[in-house]
Coordinates of C-alpha atoms in Angstrom, one line a residue:
M1 CA 64.0 105.5 110.6
Q2 CA 61.5 102.9 111.8
S3 CA 60.4 101.0 108.7
Q4 CA 61.6 97.5 108.2
G5 CA 62.1 97.5 104.5
K6 CA 63.0 94.4 102.6
V7 CA 66.2 94.7 100.6
G8 CA 64.2 94.0 97.4
P9 CA 65.6 93.5 93.8
L10 CA 69.0 95.1 93.4
P11 CA 70.2 96.8 90.3
H12 CA 73.0 95.7 88.0
W13 CA 74.8 98.6 86.3
D14 CA 74.0 99.8 82.8
L15 CA 76.8 100.7 80.4
S16 CA 74.7 100.5 77.2
N17 CA 75.3 104.2 76.5
V18 CA 79.1 103.4 76.4
Y19 CA 79.0 100.4 74.0
S20 CA 76.2 98.1 72.9
G21 CA 78.1 95.0 73.8
L22 CA 81.5 93.4 74.2
E23 CA 81.6 92.1 70.7
S24 CA 79.6 95.0 69.1
K25 CA 80.6 97.0 66.1
D26 CA 81.0 100.2 68.2
F27 CA 83.3 98.5 70.7
K28 CA 85.4 97.0 68.0
E29 CA 85.6 100.3 66.1
T30 CA 87.0 102.0 69.3
V31 CA 89.6 99.3 69.7
S32 CA 90.6 99.8 66.1
R33 CA 90.8 103.5 66.7
L34 CA 93.0 103.0 69.8
K35 CA 95.4 100.8 67.8
A36 CA 95.6 103.3 64.9
D37 CA 96.2 106.2 67.4
L38 CA 98.9 104.2 69.1
D39 CA 100.6 103.7 65.6
Q40 CA 100.3 107.4 64.9
T41 CA 101.8 108.3 68.3
D42 CA 104.7 105.9 67.6
D43 CA 105.3 107.7 64.4
Y44 CA 105.2 111.1 66.1
L45 CA 107.7 110.0 68.7
L46 CA 110.0 108.7 66.0
E47 CA 109.6 111.8 63.8
H48 CA 110.5 114.2 66.6
G49 CA 113.3 112.1 68.2
I50 CA 111.4 111.6 71.5
S51 CA 113.5 109.1 73.3
R52 CA 116.4 109.2 75.7
D53 CA 118.9 109.4 72.9
G54 CA 116.8 111.8 70.8
A55 CA 117.3 115.4 69.8
R56 CA 116.9 118.2 72.3
P57 CA 115.3 121.4 70.8
H58 CA 116.9 124.5 72.3
D59 CA 114.2 126.8 71.1
A60 CA 111.4 127.2 73.7
E61 CA 108.7 127.6 71.1
Q62 CA 109.8 124.4 69.2
L63 CA 110.0 122.5 72.5
A64 CA 106.6 123.7 73.6
E65 CA 105.1 122.7 70.2
I66 CA 106.6 119.2 70.3
I67 CA 105.5 118.7 73.9
G68 CA 102.0 119.9 73.0
G69 CA 101.7 117.5 70.2
Y70 CA 102.6 114.6 72.5
L71 CA 100.2 115.8 75.2
D72 CA 97.3 116.0 72.7
R73 CA 97.9 112.5 71.4
M74 CA 98.4 111.0 74.9
N75 CA 95.2 112.6 76.2
D76 CA 93.3 111.2 73.3
L77 CA 94.8 107.7 73.9
L78 CA 94.0 107.9 77.6
R79 CA 90.4 108.9 76.8
L80 CA 90.0 105.9 74.6
S81 CA 91.6 103.4 77.0
G82 CA 89.8 105.1 79.9
T83 CA 86.6 104.1 78.2
L84 CA 87.4 100.7 76.9
N85 CA 89.1 99.4 80.1
P86 CA 86.4 100.3 82.6
Y87 CA 83.7 99.0 80.2
V88 CA 85.4 95.6 80.0
H89 CA 86.2 95.7 83.8
S90 CA 82.5 96.2 84.5
F91 CA 82.0 92.6 83.2
V92 CA 85.2 91.1 84.7
S93 CA 84.5 92.5 88.2
T94 CA 80.9 91.3 88.3
D95 CA 81.2 88.0 86.5
S96 CA 84.6 86.3 86.6
Y97 CA 83.2 83.4 84.6
N98 CA 82.8 85.7 81.5
T99 CA 85.6 84.3 79.3
T100 CA 84.9 86.9 76.5
A101 CA 85.5 89.8 78.9
K102 CA 88.7 88.2 80.3
R103 CA 90.0 87.7 76.7
L104 CA 89.3 91.3 75.8
E105 CA 90.9 92.5 79.0
S106 CA 94.0 90.6 78.1
E107 CA 94.0 92.2 74.6
L108 CA 93.6 95.7 76.1
D109 CA 96.4 95.0 78.5
K110 CA 98.7 94.4 75.6
L111 CA 97.7 97.8 74.1
G112 CA 98.3 99.2 77.6
V113 CA 101.9 98.1 77.4
R114 CA 102.3 100.1 74.2
L115 CA 100.8 103.1 75.8
E116 CA 103.1 102.7 78.8
R117 CA 106.1 102.4 76.5
Q118 CA 105.2 105.7 74.8
G119 CA 105.0 107.3 78.2
V120 CA 108.5 105.9 79.1
L121 CA 110.0 107.2 75.9
F122 CA 108.6 110.7 76.5
Q123 CA 109.6 110.7 80.1
G124 CA 113.2 109.6 79.2
W125 CA 113.3 112.4 76.6
L126 CA 112.1 114.9 79.2
R127 CA 115.0 113.8 81.4
T128 CA 117.4 114.9 78.8
I129 CA 115.6 118.2 78.3
T130 CA 116.0 119.0 82.0
E131 CA 119.8 118.8 81.7
D132 CA 119.4 122.4 80.6
P133 CA 117.7 123.8 83.7
Q134 CA 116.2 126.7 81.7
A135 CA 114.7 124.7 78.8
L136 CA 111.5 123.3 80.3
P137 CA 110.6 126.4 82.4
A138 CA 110.9 128.5 79.3
A139 CA 108.6 126.2 77.3
L140 CA 106.0 126.3 80.1
E141 CA 105.8 130.1 80.0
L142 CA 104.3 129.9 76.5
E143 CA 100.5 129.6 76.0
G144 CA 99.3 126.1 74.9
P145 CA 99.1 122.5 76.1
A146 CA 102.5 122.5 77.7
K147 CA 101.6 125.4 80.0
E148 CA 98.2 123.9 80.7
H149 CA 100.0 120.6 81.8
A150 CA 102.8 122.3 83.7
F151 CA 102.3 120.3 86.9
F152 CA 102.2 116.9 85.0
L153 CA 105.4 117.8 83.1
R154 CA 107.3 118.9 86.2
E155 CA 106.3 115.8 88.1
A156 CA 107.2 113.6 85.1
A157 CA 110.6 115.2 84.8
E158 CA 111.2 114.7 88.5
Q159 CA 110.2 111.1 88.4
S160 CA 112.2 110.4 85.3
Q161 CA 115.3 109.9 87.4
Y162 CA 113.8 106.5 88.5
L163 CA 113.5 105.1 85.1
M164 CA 115.5 102.1 83.9
S165 CA 116.8 102.1 80.3
E166 CA 114.1 102.2 77.6
A167 CA 114.8 98.6 76.7
E168 CA 114.5 97.5 80.3
E169 CA 111.3 99.5 80.9
T170 CA 109.8 98.0 77.7
L171 CA 110.7 94.5 78.7
A172 CA 109.3 95.0 82.2
S173 CA 106.0 96.2 80.8
E174 CA 105.8 93.2 78.4
L175 CA 106.8 90.7 81.1
S176 CA 104.2 92.1 83.5
L177 CA 101.4 90.6 81.4
S178 CA 102.6 87.1 82.2
G179 CA 104.1 88.1 85.5
A180 CA 102.7 90.4 88.2
T181 CA 99.6 91.4 86.3
A182 CA 98.8 87.8 85.6
W183 CA 99.2 87.0 89.3
A184 CA 96.9 89.9 90.2
K185 CA 94.2 88.6 87.8
L186 CA 94.5 85.1 89.2
Q187 CA 93.9 86.4 92.7
G188 CA 90.7 88.2 91.5
V189 CA 89.4 85.0 89.8
V190 CA 90.2 82.6 92.6
S191 CA 88.9 84.9 95.4
S192 CA 85.7 85.8 93.5
Q193 CA 84.8 82.1 92.7
V194 CA 85.0 80.8 96.2
K195 CA 81.7 79.3 97.3
V196 CA 80.9 77.9 100.7
P197 CA 78.0 75.6 101.9
F198 CA 76.3 77.3 104.8
E199 CA 73.3 76.3 106.9
R200 CA 70.7 78.8 108.0
E201 CA 67.2 78.2 109.3
G202 CA 67.4 74.5 108.6
R203 CA 68.5 74.9 105.0
T204 CA 72.0 74.6 103.5
E205 CA 72.9 77.0 100.7
E206 CA 76.0 77.3 98.5
L207 CA 76.9 80.9 99.3
P208 CA 79.4 83.1 97.3
I209 CA 82.2 84.3 99.5
T210 CA 80.9 87.9 99.2
V211 CA 77.6 86.9 100.7
L212 CA 79.3 84.8 103.5
I213 CA 81.5 87.8 104.4
N214 CA 78.4 90.0 104.8
L215 CA 77.2 87.7 107.6
H216 CA 79.9 89.2 109.8
N217 CA 77.2 91.7 111.0
D218 CA 74.4 89.2 111.6
P219 CA 72.8 89.8 115.0
D220 CA 73.0 86.1 115.8
E221 CA 76.4 85.2 117.3
D222 CA 76.0 81.6 116.2
V223 CA 75.6 82.7 112.6
R224 CA 78.6 85.1 112.8
H225 CA 80.8 82.5 114.5
R226 CA 79.9 79.7 112.0
A227 CA 80.3 82.2 109.1
Y228 CA 83.8 83.1 110.4
D229 CA 84.7 79.4 110.7
A230 CA 83.4 78.7 107.2
E231 CA 85.3 81.6 105.7
L232 CA 88.6 80.5 107.3
S233 CA 88.0 77.0 106.0
A234 CA 87.3 78.4 102.5
W235 CA 90.5 80.4 102.5
E236 CA 92.4 77.5 103.9
R237 CA 91.5 75.5 100.7
A238 CA 92.4 78.4 98.4
R239 CA 95.5 79.6 100.2
E240 CA 98.2 78.0 98.1
P241 CA 97.4 79.7 94.8
L242 CA 96.8 83.0 96.6
A243 CA 100.1 82.7 98.3
A244 CA 101.7 82.2 94.9
C245 CA 99.9 85.3 93.7
L246 CA 101.2 87.5 96.5
N247 CA 104.7 86.2 96.1
G248 CA 104.6 86.9 92.4
V249 CA 103.3 90.4 92.8
K250 CA 105.6 91.4 95.6
G251 CA 108.7 89.7 94.1
S252 CA 108.2 91.8 90.9
V253 CA 107.8 95.0 92.8
I254 CA 111.1 94.3 94.7
T255 CA 113.0 93.5 91.6
L256 CA 111.8 96.7 89.9
Y257 CA 112.3 99.2 92.8
K258 CA 115.9 98.1 93.1
R259 CA 116.6 98.4 89.3
R260 CA 115.0 101.8 89.3
G261 CA 117.1 103.2 92.1
R262 CA 114.3 103.6 94.6
T263 CA 115.0 103.5 98.3
D264 CA 112.3 100.9 99.0
P265 CA 108.8 99.9 97.8
L266 CA 107.3 102.7 100.0
H267 CA 109.4 105.3 98.1
E268 CA 107.3 105.1 94.9
T269 CA 104.0 105.1 96.8
L270 CA 105.0 108.3 98.7
D271 CA 105.8 110.0 95.4
H272 CA 102.6 108.8 93.9
S273 CA 100.7 110.0 97.0
R274 CA 102.5 113.4 96.7
I275 CA 103.5 113.4 100.3
D276 CA 106.9 113.0 102.0
R277 CA 108.0 110.6 104.7
E278 CA 107.8 113.2 107.4
T279 CA 104.1 113.7 106.7
L280 CA 103.5 109.9 106.7
E281 CA 105.4 109.4 109.9
T282 CA 103.3 112.2 111.5
L283 CA 100.1 110.5 110.4
L284 CA 101.3 107.1 111.5
G285 CA 102.3 108.5 114.9
V286 CA 98.9 109.9 115.5
M287 CA 97.3 106.6 114.4
R288 CA 99.5 104.6 116.8
D289 CA 98.7 106.9 119.7
S290 CA 95.0 106.4 119.1
F291 CA 95.1 102.6 119.7
P292 CA 94.2 102.9 123.4
V293 CA 91.2 105.1 122.5
F294 CA 89.9 102.4 120.1
R295 CA 90.6 99.7 122.6
R296 CA 88.3 101.5 125.0
Y297 CA 85.6 101.3 122.4
W298 CA 86.2 97.6 121.9
H299 CA 86.2 96.9 125.6
S300 CA 82.9 98.7 125.9
K301 CA 81.5 96.7 123.1
A302 CA 82.7 93.4 124.6
E303 CA 80.9 94.4 127.9
R304 CA 77.7 95.0 126.0
L305 CA 78.0 91.6 124.4
G306 CA 78.7 90.0 127.8
K307 CA 82.3 89.1 127.0
P308 CA 85.7 89.9 128.5
T309 CA 87.2 90.5 125.0
L310 CA 86.0 90.5 121.5
A311 CA 86.4 87.6 119.1
W312 CA 87.0 88.5 115.5
W313 CA 83.5 87.5 114.6
D314 CA 82.2 90.0 117.2
L315 CA 84.0 93.0 115.6
W316 CA 81.0 93.7 113.3
A317 CA 78.3 92.5 115.6
P318 CA 75.4 95.0 115.7
V319 CA 75.0 96.9 119.0
G320 CA 72.0 98.9 120.0
R321 CA 68.6 98.8 118.4
L322 CA 68.9 99.1 114.6
G323 CA 67.6 95.8 113.5
R324 CA 66.1 97.2 110.3
R325 CA 67.2 96.5 106.8
Y326 CA 66.9 99.2 104.2
S327 CA 65.3 98.5 101.0
W328 CA 67.1 99.7 97.9
T329 CA 64.6 102.5 97.6
E330 CA 64.8 103.6 101.2
A331 CA 68.6 103.7 101.0
R332 CA 68.4 105.8 97.9
D333 CA 66.0 108.2 99.4
F334 CA 68.0 108.6 102.5
I335 CA 71.2 109.3 100.7
L336 CA 69.6 111.7 98.2
G337 CA 67.9 113.6 101.0
Q338 CA 71.2 114.1 103.0
F339 CA 73.2 115.0 99.9
G340 CA 70.7 117.7 99.2
T341 CA 71.4 119.3 102.6
F342 CA 75.1 119.6 101.5
S343 CA 74.8 120.8 97.9
D344 CA 72.4 120.7 95.0
Q345 CA 75.3 119.7 92.7
L346 CA 76.0 116.6 94.8
A347 CA 72.4 115.6 95.1
G348 CA 71.9 116.1 91.3
L349 CA 74.9 113.8 90.6
A350 CA 73.6 111.1 92.9
Q351 CA 70.1 111.4 91.3
R352 CA 71.6 110.7 87.9
A353 CA 73.5 107.8 89.2
Y354 CA 70.4 106.1 90.5
E355 CA 68.2 107.0 87.6
N356 CA 70.7 105.9 85.0
R357 CA 71.7 102.7 86.8
W358 CA 75.3 103.6 87.5
I359 CA 75.3 101.2 90.5
D360 CA 75.8 97.4 90.6
A361 CA 74.5 96.4 94.0
E362 CA 73.6 92.7 94.0
P363 CA 76.1 90.2 95.7
R364 CA 76.4 87.1 93.5
D365 CA 78.6 84.3 92.4
G366 CA 81.5 85.5 90.3
K367 CA 81.3 89.1 91.6
R368 CA 84.2 90.5 93.5
G369 CA 83.9 91.6 97.1
G370 CA 84.1 95.1 98.4
A371 CA 83.1 98.3 96.6
F372 CA 84.7 100.7 94.2
C373 CA 83.9 103.6 91.8
M374 CA 85.4 103.8 88.3
R375 CA 85.4 106.7 85.9
V376 CA 84.3 106.1 82.3
L377 CA 86.0 108.9 80.4
G378 CA 84.2 108.5 77.0
V379 CA 80.8 109.5 78.5
E380 CA 82.1 111.5 81.5
E381 CA 80.3 109.3 83.9
S382 CA 81.1 107.0 86.8
R383 CA 80.1 103.5 87.8
V384 CA 79.8 102.2 91.3
M385 CA 80.1 98.6 92.5
C386 CA 79.0 97.4 95.9
N387 CA 77.5 94.4 97.6
F388 CA 74.3 95.7 99.2
D389 CA 72.7 93.7 102.0
G390 CA 70.3 96.3 103.4
S391 CA 72.5 97.3 106.4
L392 CA 73.1 100.9 107.3
D393 CA 76.8 100.2 106.9
Q394 CA 76.1 99.5 103.2
V395 CA 74.2 102.7 103.0
F396 CA 77.3 104.5 104.2
T397 CA 79.4 102.6 101.6
I398 CA 77.2 103.7 98.7
A399 CA 77.4 107.3 100.0
H400 CA 81.2 106.9 100.1
E401 CA 81.4 105.6 96.5
L402 CA 79.1 108.2 95.2
G403 CA 81.5 110.7 96.7
H404 CA 84.2 109.4 94.3
A405 CA 81.7 109.8 91.5
Y406 CA 81.2 113.4 92.6
H407 CA 84.9 114.0 92.6
N408 CA 85.0 112.7 89.0
E409 CA 82.1 115.1 88.2
T410 CA 84.0 118.1 89.4
Q411 CA 86.9 117.3 87.0
K412 CA 84.7 117.3 83.9
G413 CA 86.5 119.2 81.1
K414 CA 89.9 118.4 82.5
T415 CA 92.2 116.3 80.4
P416 CA 93.1 112.8 81.6
L417 CA 96.7 113.9 82.4
Q418 CA 95.3 116.8 84.5
R419 CA 93.1 114.5 86.5
R420 CA 95.7 112.2 88.0
T421 CA 94.7 112.4 91.7
P422 CA 97.1 110.9 94.3
M423 CA 95.8 108.2 96.6
T424 CA 95.9 110.5 99.6
L425 CA 93.4 113.0 98.1
A426 CA 91.3 110.4 96.2
E427 CA 89.3 109.7 99.4
T428 CA 88.5 113.3 100.2
A429 CA 85.0 113.5 98.6
S430 CA 84.1 110.0 99.6
I431 CA 84.9 110.6 103.2
M432 CA 83.0 113.9 103.1
C433 CA 79.9 112.2 101.6
E434 CA 80.0 109.3 104.1
T435 CA 80.3 111.8 107.0
V436 CA 77.4 113.9 105.8
V437 CA 75.2 110.7 105.7
S438 CA 76.5 109.3 109.0
D439 CA 76.0 112.6 110.8
A440 CA 72.5 112.8 109.5
A441 CA 71.7 109.3 110.8
L442 CA 73.0 110.2 114.2
A443 CA 71.0 113.4 114.2
Q444 CA 67.8 111.5 113.4
A445 CA 68.3 108.8 116.0
E446 CA 65.1 108.6 118.0
D447 CA 66.4 107.1 121.2
P448 CA 69.7 106.2 122.9
E449 CA 69.6 102.6 121.6
E450 CA 69.3 103.8 118.0
E451 CA 72.0 106.4 118.6
L452 CA 74.2 103.6 120.0
A453 CA 73.6 101.5 116.9
I454 CA 74.6 104.3 114.5
L455 CA 77.7 105.2 116.6
E456 CA 78.6 101.5 116.4
I457 CA 78.6 101.6 112.6
F458 CA 80.7 104.8 112.5
L459 CA 83.2 103.6 115.0
L460 CA 83.5 100.2 113.4
S461 CA 84.4 101.9 110.1
A462 CA 86.8 104.4 111.8
S463 CA 88.5 101.6 113.7
Q464 CA 89.0 99.6 110.5
V465 CA 90.5 102.7 108.7
I466 CA 92.8 103.6 111.6
V467 CA 93.7 100.4 113.4
D468 CA 93.1 97.7 110.9
I469 CA 94.7 99.8 108.1
Y470 CA 97.8 100.2 110.4
S471 CA 97.9 96.4 110.8
R472 CA 97.8 96.1 107.0
Y473 CA 100.7 98.6 106.8
L474 CA 102.7 96.5 109.2
F475 CA 101.9 93.4 107.4
E476 CA 102.9 94.7 104.0
T477 CA 106.1 96.2 105.4
E478 CA 107.1 92.8 106.8
V479 CA 106.1 91.0 103.6
F480 CA 108.5 93.2 101.6
Q481 CA 111.3 92.8 104.1
R482 CA 111.1 89.0 104.1
R483 CA 110.2 88.5 100.4
E484 CA 113.6 90.0 99.5
D485 CA 115.3 86.9 100.9
A486 CA 113.0 84.2 99.7
E487 CA 109.5 83.2 98.7
L488 CA 107.0 83.1 101.6
S489 CA 104.6 80.3 102.4
A490 CA 100.9 80.6 103.2
D491 CA 101.9 79.9 106.8
D492 CA 104.3 82.8 106.7
F493 CA 101.7 85.2 105.5
C494 CA 99.2 84.0 108.1
E495 CA 101.8 84.4 110.9
M496 CA 102.7 87.9 109.8
M497 CA 99.0 88.9 109.5
T498 CA 98.2 87.6 112.9
R499 CA 101.2 89.3 114.5
A500 CA 100.2 92.6 112.9
Q501 CA 96.7 92.2 114.3
K502 CA 98.0 91.5 117.8
E503 CA 100.2 94.6 117.7
T504 CA 97.4 96.9 116.7
Y505 CA 94.2 95.5 118.2
G506 CA 96.1 94.5 121.3
P507 CA 94.3 93.1 124.4
A508 CA 90.9 94.2 123.1
L509 CA 90.7 91.2 120.8
D510 CA 90.9 87.5 121.7
E511 CA 94.3 86.3 120.4
D512 CA 92.9 82.9 119.7
S513 CA 90.2 84.2 117.2
L514 CA 92.0 86.6 114.9
H515 CA 91.8 86.5 111.1
P516 CA 95.0 85.1 109.6
Y517 CA 93.7 85.1 106.1
M518 CA 92.9 88.7 105.6
W519 CA 95.7 88.8 103.0
T520 CA 93.9 86.4 100.7
W521 CA 90.9 88.5 99.6
K522 CA 92.0 92.1 100.0
P523 CA 92.8 93.1 96.4
H524 CA 95.0 96.0 97.5
Y525 CA 97.9 93.8 98.2
Y526 CA 97.9 92.4 94.7
I527 CA 98.1 95.7 92.7
P528 CA 101.6 95.6 91.1
E529 CA 101.9 99.3 90.5
L530 CA 100.4 100.3 93.8
S531 CA 102.1 99.1 97.0
F532 CA 101.0 100.1 100.4
Y533 CA 97.4 101.0 99.3
N534 CA 96.5 101.2 103.0
F535 CA 97.6 104.4 104.7
P536 CA 95.9 106.6 102.1
Y537 CA 92.5 105.5 103.6
A538 CA 93.6 106.8 107.0
F539 CA 94.9 110.0 105.4
G540 CA 91.6 110.4 103.6
L541 CA 89.5 109.8 106.7
L542 CA 91.3 112.3 108.9
F543 CA 91.8 114.8 106.1
G544 CA 88.1 114.5 105.3
L545 CA 87.0 115.0 108.9
G546 CA 89.2 118.0 109.1
L547 CA 87.6 119.5 106.0
Y548 CA 84.1 118.6 107.3
A549 CA 84.9 120.6 110.5
I550 CA 85.8 123.6 108.3
Y551 CA 82.5 123.1 106.4
Q552 CA 80.5 123.1 109.6
E553 CA 82.2 126.5 110.5
R554 CA 81.8 128.1 107.0
G555 CA 78.6 126.5 105.7
S556 CA 77.7 127.1 102.1
E557 CA 80.6 129.4 101.6
F558 CA 82.9 126.4 101.9
L559 CA 81.4 124.7 98.8
E560 CA 83.1 126.7 96.1
D561 CA 86.5 126.2 97.6
Y562 CA 85.8 122.6 98.2
D563 CA 84.8 122.0 94.6
A564 CA 87.8 123.9 93.4
L565 CA 90.0 121.6 95.6
L566 CA 88.5 118.5 94.1
R567 CA 88.8 119.8 90.6
S568 CA 92.5 120.5 91.1
T569 CA 93.7 117.3 92.9
G570 CA 95.5 116.2 89.8
E571 CA 97.5 119.3 89.6
G572 CA 99.1 119.9 93.0
M573 CA 101.1 118.4 95.9
A574 CA 98.9 117.3 98.8
A575 CA 100.5 119.8 101.2
D576 CA 99.9 122.7 98.8
L577 CA 96.3 121.8 98.2
A578 CA 95.7 121.4 101.9
G579 CA 97.3 124.7 102.5
R580 CA 94.4 126.4 100.7
F581 CA 92.4 125.7 103.8
G582 CA 95.2 126.6 106.3
I583 CA 96.0 122.9 106.9
D584 CA 99.6 121.9 107.7
L585 CA 100.0 118.2 107.0
K586 CA 103.2 118.0 109.0
D587 CA 101.5 119.4 112.1
R588 CA 100.3 116.7 114.5
A589 CA 97.7 119.1 115.8
F590 CA 95.7 118.9 112.6
W591 CA 95.6 115.1 112.6
E592 CA 94.9 115.0 116.3
G593 CA 92.0 117.4 115.8
S594 CA 90.4 115.0 113.4
M595 CA 91.1 112.1 115.7
K596 CA 89.4 114.1 118.5
V597 CA 86.1 113.9 116.6
I598 CA 86.4 110.1 116.7
E599 CA 87.4 110.1 120.3
E600 CA 84.4 112.2 121.3
R601 CA 82.1 109.7 119.6
I602 CA 83.8 106.9 121.5
D603 CA 83.2 108.8 124.7
R604 CA 79.5 109.1 123.8
Y605 CA 79.4 105.4 122.9
V606 CA 80.9 104.3 126.2
A607 CA 78.5 106.7 128.1
L608 CA 75.3 105.4 126.5

């Protein structure tokens, strides 16, 4: 690991095997087909009385047949929309100036409302079916689509108790396009188009905010500090529209959870995560108890930097000797090599991702920050977005996102309704892949200084997922509590964010140099249908580390069960799937065992 590779030219993803262009004949034909299939499904629902006031077949065979007809149609619709939407999103997420893509996204959103309405009609009808406790179970005993989708149907029936009336649900979906969804889109546009003048090496450049944020791990403190100041100034200028966006999204969520009879905004997230409050409280308790351990890491880092406490711009400061930057080719080869030690299937999937340009890696103006992986159902492939800067941290990020792609790969052949993975389990494969690569980097360290540098990257990531994620959980909880009474100002959001950071980072961080604007650019806060998209990352990290420990014990025998777990994450409760490996999610000992892995690495970091 000695070469000093230049980052080199970075790939943009290729989706030409999906459609030949945004305004191409094949794209337009698929949109037309989606519209026609929506019309036909509407006719099917009407013909069979599938609505809350519709007929209730009492014959199990007839019920199974009607349900099967709906499932076949819905899966076809989801395949079409699950191809069109990611294709358009591939343009929107990497070029927010693309007006054609944004127009098409809006058009598809309207079709999505129709699709959502059909799901509401079916779910409301399913609610009436369950008034006879024997009806649905009898239908699920018969061979066919209903039996094959038993978990989806039982879950849909259970969640149907939180539906508003059909008219209200339809209105809510239609209004979301000019309400919460519009606010979320505005946040994406505003945050991705922020540019900041920044001086380096005697030359001032206009940097996209994604590039500026990447400077948080520059070895020069002056660069990090000035980048931090420039970033805060940039968000200061953009904060009013972003505060309006957050108010709009959270206000909509509050209105709807009350109308639907939910306990609070967290209630729906727990159900979607397929865990209960006891499991979450167990996880959060272990996270809270770990704060002193992480503070020991930060105090040690501060000492190495010659400071009493860390400033925010020091959190990502490199420590040890790992000044190299990976070229794109070096990063690829390292990832493929380590994936090969885990399984041939994983390495083969990653090889295809590189060869077929599934990855968009270049940071640029108009491209959103962060990283993600999306499934493209029509071609049974994935696409990964990242903002590669040549750092080892970014190498780990790519490995993480390719883990999501592998998870998608294991579910090939499943229907869209069978693939609906909860947030808590969605990080399983990504954490496993990141751990495989980070462990290999540690094993290959050639001296203590290099080991220290690699430990720093791992611990920085772990501290973000445990401590910073907890601060985001506290922040979002308070946002919901206060937003119920009135709209909140940008100052209110900054005050809450700062308070959450003080409570979690504690004395390890200089209170005068926190980051009050973390709420502006994290897209997770702005997803109307997905509140509290924070704790699932901690769940995923600790669950993944627990599985990795089992893998180390069992070796290659583990892989078949692991792939089976990934394949079935859309068809089981988190506790039941974890139970296959003897894991009890309500047992603190499991979570503490995973946390112990992190603590041992902190011990090693402090000792070096």
